[in-house]
Short mmCIF file of C-alpha atoms in Angstrom, two decimals:
data_model
loop_
_atom_site.label_atom_id
_atom_site.label_comp_id
_atom_site.label_asym_id
_atom_site.label_seq_id
_atom_site.Cartn_x
_atom_site.Cartn_y
_atom_site.Cartn_z
CA MET A 1 4.38 11.27 9.72
CA THR A 2 5.21 7.87 11.29
CA SER A 3 2.64 5.35 11.89
CA LEU A 4 2.04 3.85 15.40
CA TRP A 5 3.29 0.39 14.07
CA LEU A 6 6.51 1.69 12.73
CA ASP A 7 6.92 3.68 15.84
CA ARG A 8 6.83 0.80 18.19
CA ALA A 9 8.26 -1.95 16.07
CA ARG A 10 11.74 -3.68 16.86
CA PRO A 11 14.61 -3.16 14.56
CA ILE A 12 14.99 -5.88 11.71
CA ALA A 13 18.62 -6.81 10.41
CA SER A 14 19.26 -7.55 7.39
CA ASP A 15 21.40 -10.15 5.70
CA PRO A 16 24.50 -10.15 3.48
CA LEU A 17 23.42 -10.68 -0.27
CA PRO A 18 23.56 -14.54 -1.57
CA GLU A 19 27.27 -14.50 -3.67
CA SER A 20 25.30 -16.97 -5.83
CA GLY A 21 21.98 -16.83 -7.52
CA VAL A 22 18.82 -18.18 -5.82
CA ASP A 23 15.72 -19.76 -6.93
CA ASP A 24 13.07 -17.08 -5.96
CA LEU A 25 14.00 -13.57 -5.98
CA VAL A 26 11.12 -11.37 -3.79
CA VAL A 27 10.75 -8.06 -4.31
CA GLY A 28 9.61 -5.95 -1.60
CA ALA A 29 9.16 -6.62 2.42
CA GLY A 30 5.08 -6.78 2.98
CA ILE A 31 2.78 -8.86 3.70
CA THR A 32 2.33 -10.00 0.08
CA GLY A 33 6.43 -10.54 -0.40
CA LEU A 34 7.31 -12.28 2.86
CA THR A 35 4.43 -14.51 3.13
CA THR A 36 5.33 -15.66 -0.63
CA ALA A 37 9.19 -15.90 0.59
CA LEU A 38 8.33 -18.02 3.33
CA LEU A 39 6.21 -20.66 1.37
CA LEU A 40 8.52 -21.00 -1.02
CA ALA A 41 11.02 -21.30 1.81
CA ARG A 42 9.48 -23.82 3.24
CA ALA A 43 9.31 -26.02 0.16
CA GLY A 44 13.11 -25.91 0.50
CA ARG A 45 14.14 -23.36 -2.37
CA ARG A 46 16.26 -20.50 -2.11
CA VAL A 47 14.78 -17.54 -1.47
CA ALA A 48 16.07 -13.77 -0.81
CA VAL A 49 13.94 -10.76 -0.61
CA VAL A 50 15.23 -7.19 -1.22
CA GLU A 51 13.64 -4.40 0.06
CA ALA A 52 14.55 -1.24 -1.31
CA ARG A 53 13.77 0.66 2.19
CA TYR A 54 12.86 -1.45 4.79
CA VAL A 55 10.42 -3.93 6.11
CA GLY A 56 6.90 -2.48 6.19
CA ALA A 57 7.95 0.71 4.79
CA VAL A 58 5.45 1.18 2.62
CA ALA A 59 1.68 -0.25 2.64
CA THR A 60 1.86 -3.05 5.29
CA GLY A 61 3.55 -0.63 8.21
CA ASN A 62 1.06 1.58 7.55
CA THR A 63 -2.39 -0.25 7.06
CA SER A 64 -5.50 0.02 9.40
CA ALA A 65 -4.81 -3.52 9.21
CA LYS A 66 -7.88 -5.54 9.49
CA LEU A 67 -8.08 -8.99 8.42
CA SER A 68 -12.02 -9.33 7.45
CA LEU A 69 -13.79 -10.53 4.77
CA LEU A 70 -16.17 -7.98 5.15
CA GLN A 71 -14.50 -5.22 2.83
CA GLY A 72 -16.62 -2.02 2.87
CA THR A 73 -18.59 -1.96 -0.08
CA LYS A 74 -16.35 -4.40 -2.09
CA LEU A 75 -18.77 -7.24 -2.56
CA SER A 76 -21.49 -4.91 -4.10
CA THR A 77 -18.64 -3.15 -6.26
CA LEU A 78 -17.71 -6.79 -7.51
CA LEU A 79 -20.97 -7.94 -8.56
CA GLN A 80 -21.06 -4.75 -10.75
CA HIS A 81 -18.34 -5.48 -12.36
CA GLN A 82 -17.55 -9.28 -12.42
CA SER A 83 -19.82 -12.96 -12.94
CA HIS A 84 -20.86 -14.62 -9.46
CA ASP A 85 -18.30 -16.79 -10.10
CA VAL A 86 -15.62 -14.14 -9.98
CA ALA A 87 -17.05 -12.44 -6.98
CA ALA A 88 -17.12 -15.99 -5.49
CA ALA A 89 -13.42 -16.85 -6.13
CA TYR A 90 -12.48 -13.23 -4.80
CA LEU A 91 -14.31 -14.51 -1.93
CA ASP A 92 -12.89 -17.75 -1.57
CA SER A 93 -9.33 -16.24 -1.94
CA ASN A 94 -10.01 -13.87 0.44
CA ARG A 95 -11.50 -16.69 3.18
CA GLU A 96 -7.91 -18.83 2.69
CA GLY A 97 -5.81 -15.80 3.31
CA GLN A 98 -7.55 -15.22 6.54
CA GLN A 99 -7.42 -18.39 7.58
CA TRP A 100 -3.90 -18.89 6.82
CA LEU A 101 -2.96 -15.57 8.46
CA LEU A 102 -4.58 -16.68 11.49
CA ARG A 103 -3.03 -19.91 11.39
CA PHE A 104 0.35 -18.36 11.39
CA CYS A 105 -0.48 -15.43 14.28
CA ARG A 106 -1.68 -18.78 16.38
CA ASP A 107 1.20 -21.15 15.64
CA HIS A 108 3.60 -18.17 16.16
CA GLU A 109 2.24 -16.14 19.13
CA VAL A 110 1.49 -13.05 17.11
CA PRO A 111 -1.61 -11.05 19.18
CA VAL A 112 -4.69 -10.88 17.50
CA GLN A 113 -8.12 -9.42 18.78
CA SER A 114 -11.23 -11.08 17.74
CA ARG A 115 -13.81 -8.14 15.90
CA ALA A 116 -16.75 -7.86 14.15
CA ALA A 117 -16.54 -5.70 11.06
CA VAL A 118 -19.04 -3.24 10.53
CA THR A 119 -19.67 -1.38 7.33
CA PHE A 120 -21.72 1.64 7.82
CA ALA A 121 -24.20 4.48 6.24
CA ALA A 122 -22.50 8.08 7.86
CA SER A 123 -25.91 9.65 6.43
CA THR A 124 -29.07 8.68 5.05
CA GLY A 125 -27.71 8.88 1.07
CA GLU A 126 -24.93 5.80 1.83
CA ARG A 127 -27.97 3.77 3.12
CA SER A 128 -28.67 2.43 -0.11
CA SER A 129 -24.86 1.61 -0.62
CA VAL A 130 -24.93 -0.71 2.62
CA ARG A 131 -28.01 -2.16 1.89
CA ALA A 132 -26.71 -3.28 -1.48
CA GLU A 133 -23.34 -4.87 0.59
CA TYR A 134 -25.97 -6.40 2.68
CA ASP A 135 -27.58 -8.20 -0.30
CA ALA A 136 -24.07 -8.67 -2.37
CA ALA A 137 -23.16 -10.62 1.07
CA ARG A 138 -25.84 -13.26 1.38
CA ARG A 139 -25.75 -13.85 -2.45
CA LEU A 140 -21.95 -15.05 -1.68
CA GLY A 141 -22.38 -16.80 1.66
CA LEU A 142 -21.56 -14.68 4.32
CA ASP A 143 -23.65 -14.73 7.17
CA VAL A 144 -23.89 -10.71 7.78
CA ALA A 145 -26.45 -9.10 9.52
CA TRP A 146 -28.42 -6.05 9.21
CA HIS A 147 -28.64 -3.42 11.80
CA GLU A 148 -30.81 -0.24 11.84
CA ARG A 149 -28.81 1.10 14.51
CA LEU A 150 -25.37 1.02 15.74
CA ASP A 151 -24.37 2.16 19.73
CA THR A 152 -21.35 4.61 18.29
CA PRO A 153 -20.42 8.09 19.17
CA PHE A 154 -20.68 8.99 15.65
CA PRO A 155 -23.93 9.30 13.33
CA ASN A 156 -24.98 5.97 11.35
CA HIS A 157 -27.96 5.20 9.42
CA GLY A 158 -27.81 1.20 9.04
CA ALA A 159 -25.17 -0.77 9.03
CA VAL A 160 -23.85 -4.68 8.04
CA VAL A 161 -22.23 -6.77 10.06
CA LEU A 162 -20.02 -9.58 10.02
CA ASP A 163 -18.76 -11.03 13.54
CA ASP A 164 -15.34 -12.82 14.18
CA GLN A 165 -13.14 -10.89 11.98
CA ALA A 166 -9.74 -10.09 13.02
CA GLN A 167 -7.09 -6.95 13.88
CA PHE A 168 -3.71 -6.84 14.73
CA ASP A 169 -0.19 -4.96 14.76
CA PRO A 170 0.81 -5.53 11.35
CA MET A 171 4.82 -5.01 12.26
CA ASP A 172 3.95 -8.39 14.52
CA VAL A 173 3.01 -10.10 11.88
CA LEU A 174 5.96 -8.80 9.38
CA GLN A 175 8.79 -9.86 12.27
CA ALA A 176 7.50 -12.99 12.59
CA LEU A 177 7.60 -13.90 8.58
CA VAL A 178 10.99 -12.75 8.84
CA GLU A 179 11.65 -14.95 11.66
CA GLN A 180 10.06 -17.62 10.07
CA LEU A 181 11.89 -16.92 6.59
CA ARG A 182 15.11 -17.41 8.05
CA SER A 183 14.51 -20.21 10.30
CA HIS A 184 13.91 -22.17 6.60
CA GLY A 185 17.19 -20.47 4.99
CA GLY A 186 15.62 -16.98 3.24
CA THR A 187 17.01 -14.01 3.97
CA LEU A 188 16.31 -10.41 4.10
CA HIS A 189 18.45 -7.66 2.25
CA GLN A 190 16.63 -3.83 3.14
CA GLY A 191 18.06 -0.94 1.26
CA VAL A 192 18.02 -2.71 -1.83
CA ARG A 193 15.71 -1.98 -5.05
CA LEU A 194 15.67 -3.46 -8.19
CA THR A 195 16.17 -1.52 -11.11
CA GLY A 196 15.58 -4.11 -14.03
CA VAL A 197 15.94 -7.59 -15.27
CA SER A 198 17.32 -9.27 -18.13
CA TRP A 199 17.66 -12.79 -19.40
CA LEU A 200 20.39 -14.95 -19.58
CA GLY A 201 18.81 -18.74 -19.01
CA ARG A 202 18.28 -17.24 -15.54
CA ALA A 203 16.54 -13.86 -14.88
CA ARG A 204 19.47 -11.46 -13.87
CA ALA A 205 18.14 -8.65 -11.82
CA THR A 206 20.08 -5.27 -11.46
CA LEU A 207 19.83 -4.05 -7.99
CA GLN A 208 20.54 -1.02 -6.39
CA HIS A 209 21.64 -0.43 -3.05
CA THR A 210 20.50 2.53 -1.55
CA ALA A 211 21.38 2.41 2.28
CA GLY A 212 23.12 5.01 2.27
CA ALA A 213 26.38 5.94 4.77
CA GLU A 214 25.75 2.79 6.30
CA ALA A 215 26.43 0.62 3.05
CA ALA A 216 29.24 2.63 2.41
CA ALA A 217 30.58 2.50 6.00
CA ASN A 218 30.39 -1.55 5.16
CA ASP A 219 32.08 -1.25 1.43
CA VAL A 220 28.87 -2.14 -0.13
CA PRO A 221 28.86 -1.90 -3.39
CA SER A 222 26.48 0.76 -5.25
CA SER A 223 25.08 -1.87 -7.53
CA SER A 224 25.22 -5.46 -8.12
CA GLU A 225 23.68 -8.06 -9.99
CA LEU A 226 21.56 -11.55 -8.84
CA GLU A 227 20.84 -14.61 -10.56
CA ALA A 228 17.30 -16.19 -9.95
CA ASP A 229 15.04 -18.91 -11.37
CA GLU A 230 11.93 -16.96 -10.78
CA VAL A 231 11.23 -13.26 -9.69
CA ILE A 232 8.10 -12.40 -7.63
CA LEU A 233 7.34 -8.18 -7.73
CA ALA A 234 5.13 -7.45 -4.41
CA THR A 235 5.96 -3.71 -4.62
CA GLY A 236 2.63 -2.02 -4.39
CA ALA A 237 3.12 -0.86 -8.23
CA PRO A 238 5.10 -3.21 -10.29
CA VAL A 239 8.39 -1.51 -11.07
CA LEU A 240 8.80 -3.30 -14.27
CA ASP A 241 6.74 -1.69 -16.89
CA ARG A 242 6.10 -4.95 -18.75
CA GLY A 243 1.96 -5.54 -19.11
CA LEU A 244 1.64 -1.72 -18.29
CA TYR A 245 0.09 -2.16 -15.25
CA PHE A 246 0.62 1.21 -14.13
CA ALA A 247 -1.91 1.93 -16.65
CA LYS A 248 -4.58 -0.19 -15.16
CA LEU A 249 -3.86 0.77 -12.00
CA GLU A 250 -5.67 3.92 -9.95
CA PRO A 251 -3.23 5.04 -6.85
CA LYS A 252 -4.89 6.54 -3.47
CA ARG A 253 -3.47 8.01 -0.45
CA SER A 254 -5.62 8.05 2.93
CA TYR A 255 -4.98 8.95 6.48
CA VAL A 256 -4.77 7.37 10.11
CA LEU A 257 -4.84 9.28 12.71
CA SER A 258 -3.89 7.59 16.40
CA TYR A 259 -5.10 8.76 19.63
CA ARG A 260 -4.76 7.76 23.26
CA ALA A 261 -8.02 6.21 24.20
CA ALA A 262 -9.75 8.81 26.48
CA GLY A 263 -11.47 6.87 29.84
CA SER A 264 -14.82 6.10 27.72
CA ILE A 265 -13.53 4.96 24.61
CA GLY A 266 -11.76 1.50 25.77
CA GLU A 267 -11.60 -1.13 23.77
CA LEU A 268 -14.37 -0.86 20.58
CA GLU A 269 -16.76 -4.06 19.97
CA ALA A 270 -15.84 -3.91 16.12
CA MET A 271 -14.06 -2.58 13.35
CA TYR A 272 -15.75 0.17 11.60
CA LEU A 273 -16.16 1.63 7.94
CA SER A 274 -18.47 4.29 6.06
CA ALA A 275 -19.80 3.38 2.86
CA GLY A 276 -19.18 6.72 1.32
CA SER A 277 -16.27 8.32 -0.76
CA SER A 278 -14.66 9.88 1.65
CA SER A 279 -15.16 6.93 3.92
CA ARG A 280 -14.32 7.09 7.77
CA SER A 281 -12.32 3.91 9.50
CA VAL A 282 -12.65 3.44 13.24
CA ARG A 283 -11.13 0.88 14.91
CA ASP A 284 -8.73 0.27 18.56
CA ALA A 285 -5.59 -0.68 19.04
CA PRO A 286 -4.81 -2.15 22.51
CA GLY A 287 -1.60 -1.29 24.37
CA ALA A 288 1.31 -2.99 25.84
CA PRO A 289 0.43 -4.56 29.31
CA GLY A 290 -0.39 -1.69 31.83
CA GLU A 291 -0.28 1.10 29.10
CA ALA A 292 -3.84 2.42 27.53
CA GLY A 293 -4.79 1.53 24.23
CA HIS A 294 -5.08 3.61 20.70
CA LEU A 295 -7.74 4.71 19.03
CA LEU A 296 -7.25 4.36 14.98
CA VAL A 297 -9.63 6.59 12.91
CA GLY A 298 -9.07 7.15 9.04
CA GLY A 299 -10.03 7.63 5.63
CA SER A 300 -10.38 10.94 3.59
CA GLY A 301 -8.46 9.16 0.66
CA HIS A 302 -7.89 11.27 -3.04
CA GLY A 303 -5.84 10.37 -5.91
CA VAL A 304 -2.39 10.31 -5.58
CA GLY A 305 -1.12 14.26 -6.09
CA ARG A 306 -4.54 15.32 -7.39
CA THR A 307 -5.88 17.30 -4.26
CA GLY A 308 -5.17 21.10 -3.55
CA SER A 309 -3.53 20.32 0.00
CA GLU A 310 -3.18 17.27 1.28
CA LEU A 311 -2.92 18.47 4.60
CA ALA A 312 -6.50 19.89 4.75
CA HIS A 313 -7.30 16.08 4.43
CA VAL A 314 -5.84 15.30 7.51
CA GLU A 315 -7.42 18.41 9.68
CA GLU A 316 -10.61 16.80 7.75
CA LEU A 317 -10.31 13.89 9.42
CA ARG A 318 -9.10 15.49 13.23
CA ARG A 319 -12.17 17.79 13.13
CA TRP A 320 -14.12 14.84 12.72
CA THR A 321 -12.39 12.97 15.28
CA ASP A 322 -12.66 15.63 18.09
CA ARG A 323 -16.35 15.91 17.37
CA HIS A 324 -17.08 12.60 18.40
CA PHE A 325 -14.33 11.81 20.52
CA PRO A 326 -13.79 14.31 22.67
CA GLY A 327 -10.98 14.36 24.86
CA ALA A 328 -8.84 11.85 22.87
CA VAL A 329 -5.09 13.46 22.32
CA GLU A 330 -3.37 12.54 19.12
CA THR A 331 0.00 10.26 19.21
CA HIS A 332 0.65 9.39 15.28
CA ALA A 333 -0.73 10.65 12.02
CA TRP A 334 0.54 8.98 8.92
CA SER A 335 -0.70 8.01 5.44
CA ALA A 336 -0.87 4.85 3.15
CA GLN A 337 -0.92 4.56 -0.78
CA ASP A 338 -3.26 1.58 -2.34
CA TYR A 339 -4.14 0.89 -6.22
CA THR A 340 -7.35 -0.61 -7.57
CA SER A 341 -7.73 -2.36 -10.48
CA HIS A 342 -9.57 -1.27 -13.43
CA ASP A 343 -11.99 -3.81 -12.92
CA THR A 344 -11.60 -4.21 -9.08
CA VAL A 345 -9.94 -7.60 -8.76
CA PRO A 346 -6.86 -7.94 -8.23
CA TYR A 347 -3.75 -8.41 -10.57
CA VAL A 348 -1.84 -11.42 -9.48
CA GLY A 349 -0.08 -14.12 -11.81
CA LEU A 350 2.38 -13.66 -14.66
CA LEU A 351 3.97 -10.29 -15.95
CA PRO A 352 3.52 -10.46 -19.33
CA ARG A 353 7.20 -10.50 -21.95
CA GLY A 354 8.73 -12.06 -18.53
CA ALA A 355 9.54 -15.20 -20.11
CA GLY A 356 6.90 -16.71 -17.74
CA ARG A 357 9.23 -16.59 -14.59
CA ILE A 358 7.99 -13.14 -13.29
CA HIS A 359 5.08 -12.77 -11.07
CA VAL A 360 3.08 -9.37 -9.88
CA ALA A 361 1.08 -8.89 -7.34
CA THR A 362 -1.09 -5.63 -7.15
CA GLY A 363 -4.16 -3.90 -6.98
CA PHE A 364 -5.53 -4.80 -3.56
CA ASP A 365 -7.72 -1.74 -3.01
CA LYS A 366 -6.86 -1.06 0.58
CA TRP A 367 -7.64 -5.05 1.88
CA GLY A 368 -3.95 -6.23 1.47
CA MET A 369 -4.14 -7.89 4.59
CA THR A 370 -6.45 -10.74 2.93
CA ASN A 371 -5.33 -10.31 -0.43
CA GLY A 372 -1.75 -10.13 -0.23
CA VAL A 373 -1.67 -13.57 1.43
CA ALA A 374 -4.02 -15.12 -0.95
CA ALA A 375 -1.77 -13.52 -3.54
CA ALA A 376 0.96 -15.53 -2.04
CA ARG A 377 -0.69 -18.53 -1.85
CA ASN A 378 -1.40 -18.37 -5.97
CA ILE A 379 2.18 -17.14 -6.53
CA SER A 380 3.82 -20.06 -4.49
CA GLY A 381 1.40 -22.32 -5.69
CA SER A 382 1.93 -21.74 -9.45
CA ILE A 383 5.52 -21.80 -8.75
CA LEU A 384 5.56 -25.29 -6.95
CA GLY A 385 2.69 -26.65 -9.22
CA GLN A 386 0.17 -26.66 -6.80
CA GLN A 387 -2.71 -24.21 -8.03
CA VAL A 388 -4.86 -22.81 -5.50
CA PRO A 389 -8.70 -23.85 -6.99
CA TRP A 390 -9.91 -19.98 -7.19
CA ALA A 391 -7.15 -19.01 -8.78
CA ARG A 392 -8.20 -20.20 -12.40
CA THR A 393 -11.27 -18.46 -12.01
CA LEU A 394 -9.74 -15.26 -11.14
CA GLY A 395 -7.20 -15.45 -13.53
CA ARG A 396 -9.59 -16.32 -16.91
CA ARG A 397 -11.82 -13.41 -15.78
CA VAL A 398 -12.53 -11.25 -18.76
CA THR A 399 -12.64 -7.04 -18.98
CA ARG A 400 -16.53 -6.22 -19.16
CA PRO A 401 -17.87 -3.05 -21.03
CA ARG A 402 -17.99 -1.63 -17.89
CA GLY A 403 -14.19 -2.53 -16.70
CA ALA A 404 -13.23 -0.95 -20.26
CA ALA A 405 -14.47 2.05 -19.70
CA ARG A 406 -12.78 2.55 -16.40
CA ILE A 407 -9.69 2.02 -17.66
CA LEU A 408 -10.23 4.80 -20.34
CA SER A 409 -11.67 6.87 -17.44
CA MET A 410 -8.80 6.64 -14.92
CA ASN A 411 -6.06 7.52 -17.41
CA ALA A 412 -8.40 10.37 -18.58
CA ARG A 413 -8.21 11.16 -14.58
CA ALA A 414 -4.55 10.64 -14.75
CA VAL A 415 -4.01 12.82 -17.77
CA GLY A 416 -6.12 15.72 -16.64
CA ALA A 417 -4.47 15.93 -13.26
CA ASN A 418 -0.66 16.30 -15.05
CA ALA A 419 -1.79 18.75 -17.03
CA LEU A 420 -2.91 20.96 -14.46
CA SER A 421 0.53 20.37 -12.75
CA LEU A 422 2.00 21.28 -16.00
CA LEU A 423 -0.25 24.17 -15.89
CA ARG A 424 0.96 25.35 -12.48
CA ALA A 425 4.04 25.19 -12.94
CA GLU A 426 4.29 26.62 -16.33
CA SER A 427 2.65 29.85 -14.73
CA ARG A 428 5.03 30.91 -12.13
CA THR A 429 8.83 30.85 -11.86
CA ALA A 430 11.01 29.06 -9.61
CA PRO A 431 10.98 30.41 -5.97
CA ASP A 432 14.16 31.97 -4.65
CA GLU A 433 12.69 32.04 -0.98
CA LEU A 434 10.57 29.46 0.81
CA LEU A 435 9.13 28.88 4.33
CA PRO A 436 10.14 26.16 6.08
CA GLY A 437 8.15 22.71 5.37
CA THR A 438 7.00 24.46 2.21
CA GLY A 439 7.88 23.16 -1.64
CA GLU A 440 7.01 24.49 -4.65
CA VAL A 441 6.84 23.94 -8.53
CA GLY A 442 7.95 26.73 -10.96
CA ARG A 443 9.75 27.09 -14.68
CA ALA A 444 13.38 27.83 -14.54
CA GLY A 445 14.38 27.39 -17.97
CA VAL A 446 12.87 24.87 -19.94
CA LEU A 447 11.93 22.84 -17.14
CA PRO A 448 9.84 22.69 -14.15
CA VAL A 449 11.92 22.84 -10.97
CA GLY A 450 10.78 22.10 -7.37
CA SER A 451 11.68 23.69 -4.92
CA SER A 452 11.75 22.44 -0.89
CA ARG A 453 12.56 23.76 2.56
CA VAL A 454 12.72 20.56 5.05
CA GLU A 455 14.71 20.68 8.34
CA GLY A 456 16.57 23.92 7.03
CA GLN A 457 17.61 22.10 3.83
CA THR A 458 16.92 23.76 0.43
CA CYS A 459 16.69 20.80 -2.41
CA PRO A 460 15.85 22.26 -5.65
CA VAL A 461 14.99 18.92 -7.93
CA VAL A 462 13.46 18.55 -11.85
CA ALA A 463 10.22 18.19 -10.76
CA LEU A 464 9.27 15.52 -13.45
CA CYS A 465 8.67 12.06 -12.19
CA THR A 466 11.39 9.56 -13.99
CA HIS A 467 8.88 6.67 -14.49
CA VAL A 468 7.19 8.37 -17.39
CA GLY A 469 7.38 12.44 -16.82
CA GLY A 470 4.37 13.51 -15.05
CA THR A 471 4.60 16.62 -13.50
CA LEU A 472 5.32 16.27 -9.82
CA LYS A 473 3.28 18.47 -6.93
CA TRP A 474 4.10 18.70 -3.62
CA ASN A 475 2.84 17.25 -1.04
CA ASP A 476 2.18 19.61 2.22
CA ALA A 477 1.13 16.69 4.65
CA GLU A 478 3.95 14.46 3.97
CA GLN A 479 6.60 17.04 2.61
CA THR A 480 7.12 14.44 -0.53
CA TRP A 481 7.04 15.30 -4.77
CA ASP A 482 3.72 12.86 -5.68
CA CYS A 483 3.04 12.04 -9.06
CA PRO A 484 -0.17 12.70 -9.99
CA TRP A 485 0.27 10.30 -13.01
CA HIS A 486 0.58 6.88 -11.48
CA GLY A 487 1.63 7.38 -8.14
CA SER A 488 5.51 7.37 -7.89
CA ARG A 489 6.65 9.36 -4.30
CA PHE A 490 10.16 11.14 -3.97
CA ALA A 491 11.28 12.74 -0.59
CA PRO A 492 12.48 16.17 -0.97
CA ASP A 493 15.93 15.23 -2.10
CA GLY A 494 14.58 13.30 -5.04
CA THR A 495 15.21 9.59 -3.39
CA VAL A 496 12.11 7.33 -4.36
CA LEU A 497 9.78 6.72 -2.01
CA GLU A 498 6.86 4.63 -3.93
CA GLY A 499 7.21 3.26 -7.33
CA PRO A 500 6.40 2.82 -10.34
CA ALA A 501 9.16 4.80 -10.47
CA THR A 502 13.14 3.46 -9.48
CA GLN A 503 15.52 6.14 -10.05
CA PRO A 504 15.86 9.41 -7.91
CA LEU A 505 14.86 12.60 -9.32
CA VAL A 506 17.57 15.02 -11.08
CA ARG A 507 19.07 17.23 -8.80
CA ARG A 508 19.97 20.82 -9.13
CA PRO A 509 22.24 23.17 -7.86
CA VAL A 510 21.08 25.42 -5.24
CA SER A 511 21.51 28.80 -6.05
CA GLY A 512 25.11 30.28 -5.46
CA GLU A 513 26.58 26.17 -5.62
CA SER A 514 28.95 25.61 -8.60
CA THR A 515 28.12 23.17 -10.33
CA ASN A 516 31.46 21.67 -11.31
#
């Protein structure tokens, strides 16, 4: 499953790793990592960005890319968990992130489309949630409007509308960020995974080179070390376990389908998002000059590894689109992973037990375009001694009883999902035969074994996540092994796709192969 953005993006080359240490090592080449790196490089610091896969591989290259201060029902949810001051600081941080990114796009000729943002009720049961969002937005000073009915091809029963928001192709932004980073002396290193950090005066980062055959052809070692004064983790889920953030985050996957826009669709006037748990997100994406644009439909989210069939969620989106946009022709289908914090506010700041030199940014709850840039402003400001005003309020928030209860419920769901995966593995033996494109977990001796058959290759692996040992589940939409515990994901051959895991799955010999 490849996103529209990644499919049409230009290749981005990598730089040789620095021979000596750097001031700042940024881990992750999405919107958060590259913006942080650029802000630090502009200040004259020596900056290196390492990315385990490629630029935009995870959240940013798979986002729906809405740059909006109206974020579904986010503001009303915030006010249920936080004080008015914290909710206002969250909005201020997102406003600064939005304004910075719009200026950057203008200055570097990145195409941006102005659109209204809409949160709508897809059913009468969602109307009260949408009305609560309208009230929360007004309390926090957003100039939103209430509409009883929208002129859309899909049902709606009331909506909040905020004019003058924005959308774009996120890979255009990442391309420009990389170019600017290099123009200020920073470097980018793809196929390089951070696996640990130790201290000897400075941070000593252990790096694993994952670029495979290309790296081998260029005599790149399998691992190396790089010293830095500061380390910034911009990796979705933090890949270092200091602070136990994995226990305070809930990982979720959701889906996006891209369609060639039928003649009657054209450019949409707004970016739409329904208020329900099985949300519907709708926006357009203009085509290149002379080409038709695309219609993007997203939603149908679920906990990572916690659904019977991921493919069923994709099919649900297809049926919805066929019903409301007849004639649209599907071109791409993809998925993205997002993390929600226990108290609904992103975690941005210093990592515990990191000697005051490891910074983290996570928990953007699907709104990474604004939150990612805000996190970059926060972290770079902290390093440069230029703290932004809203950062202090967000950093000093306390966990209220509702937030504490949510930590318990999040971890109870994780434990329950893992127990179900383990029970399924225990109840069957590892299969001898598999249909193409399928995978299954079964018992082989004392360990659960995951067997898959993808592109003609059979790949048995130990079906235990290398993070903390969760029992993996086969993702039938993306043909991956997903951990229901903390959201790590692996390719059929065991390669790490998403953290917090940093080590690949243990491979098992294919039946009939020698173990020597």
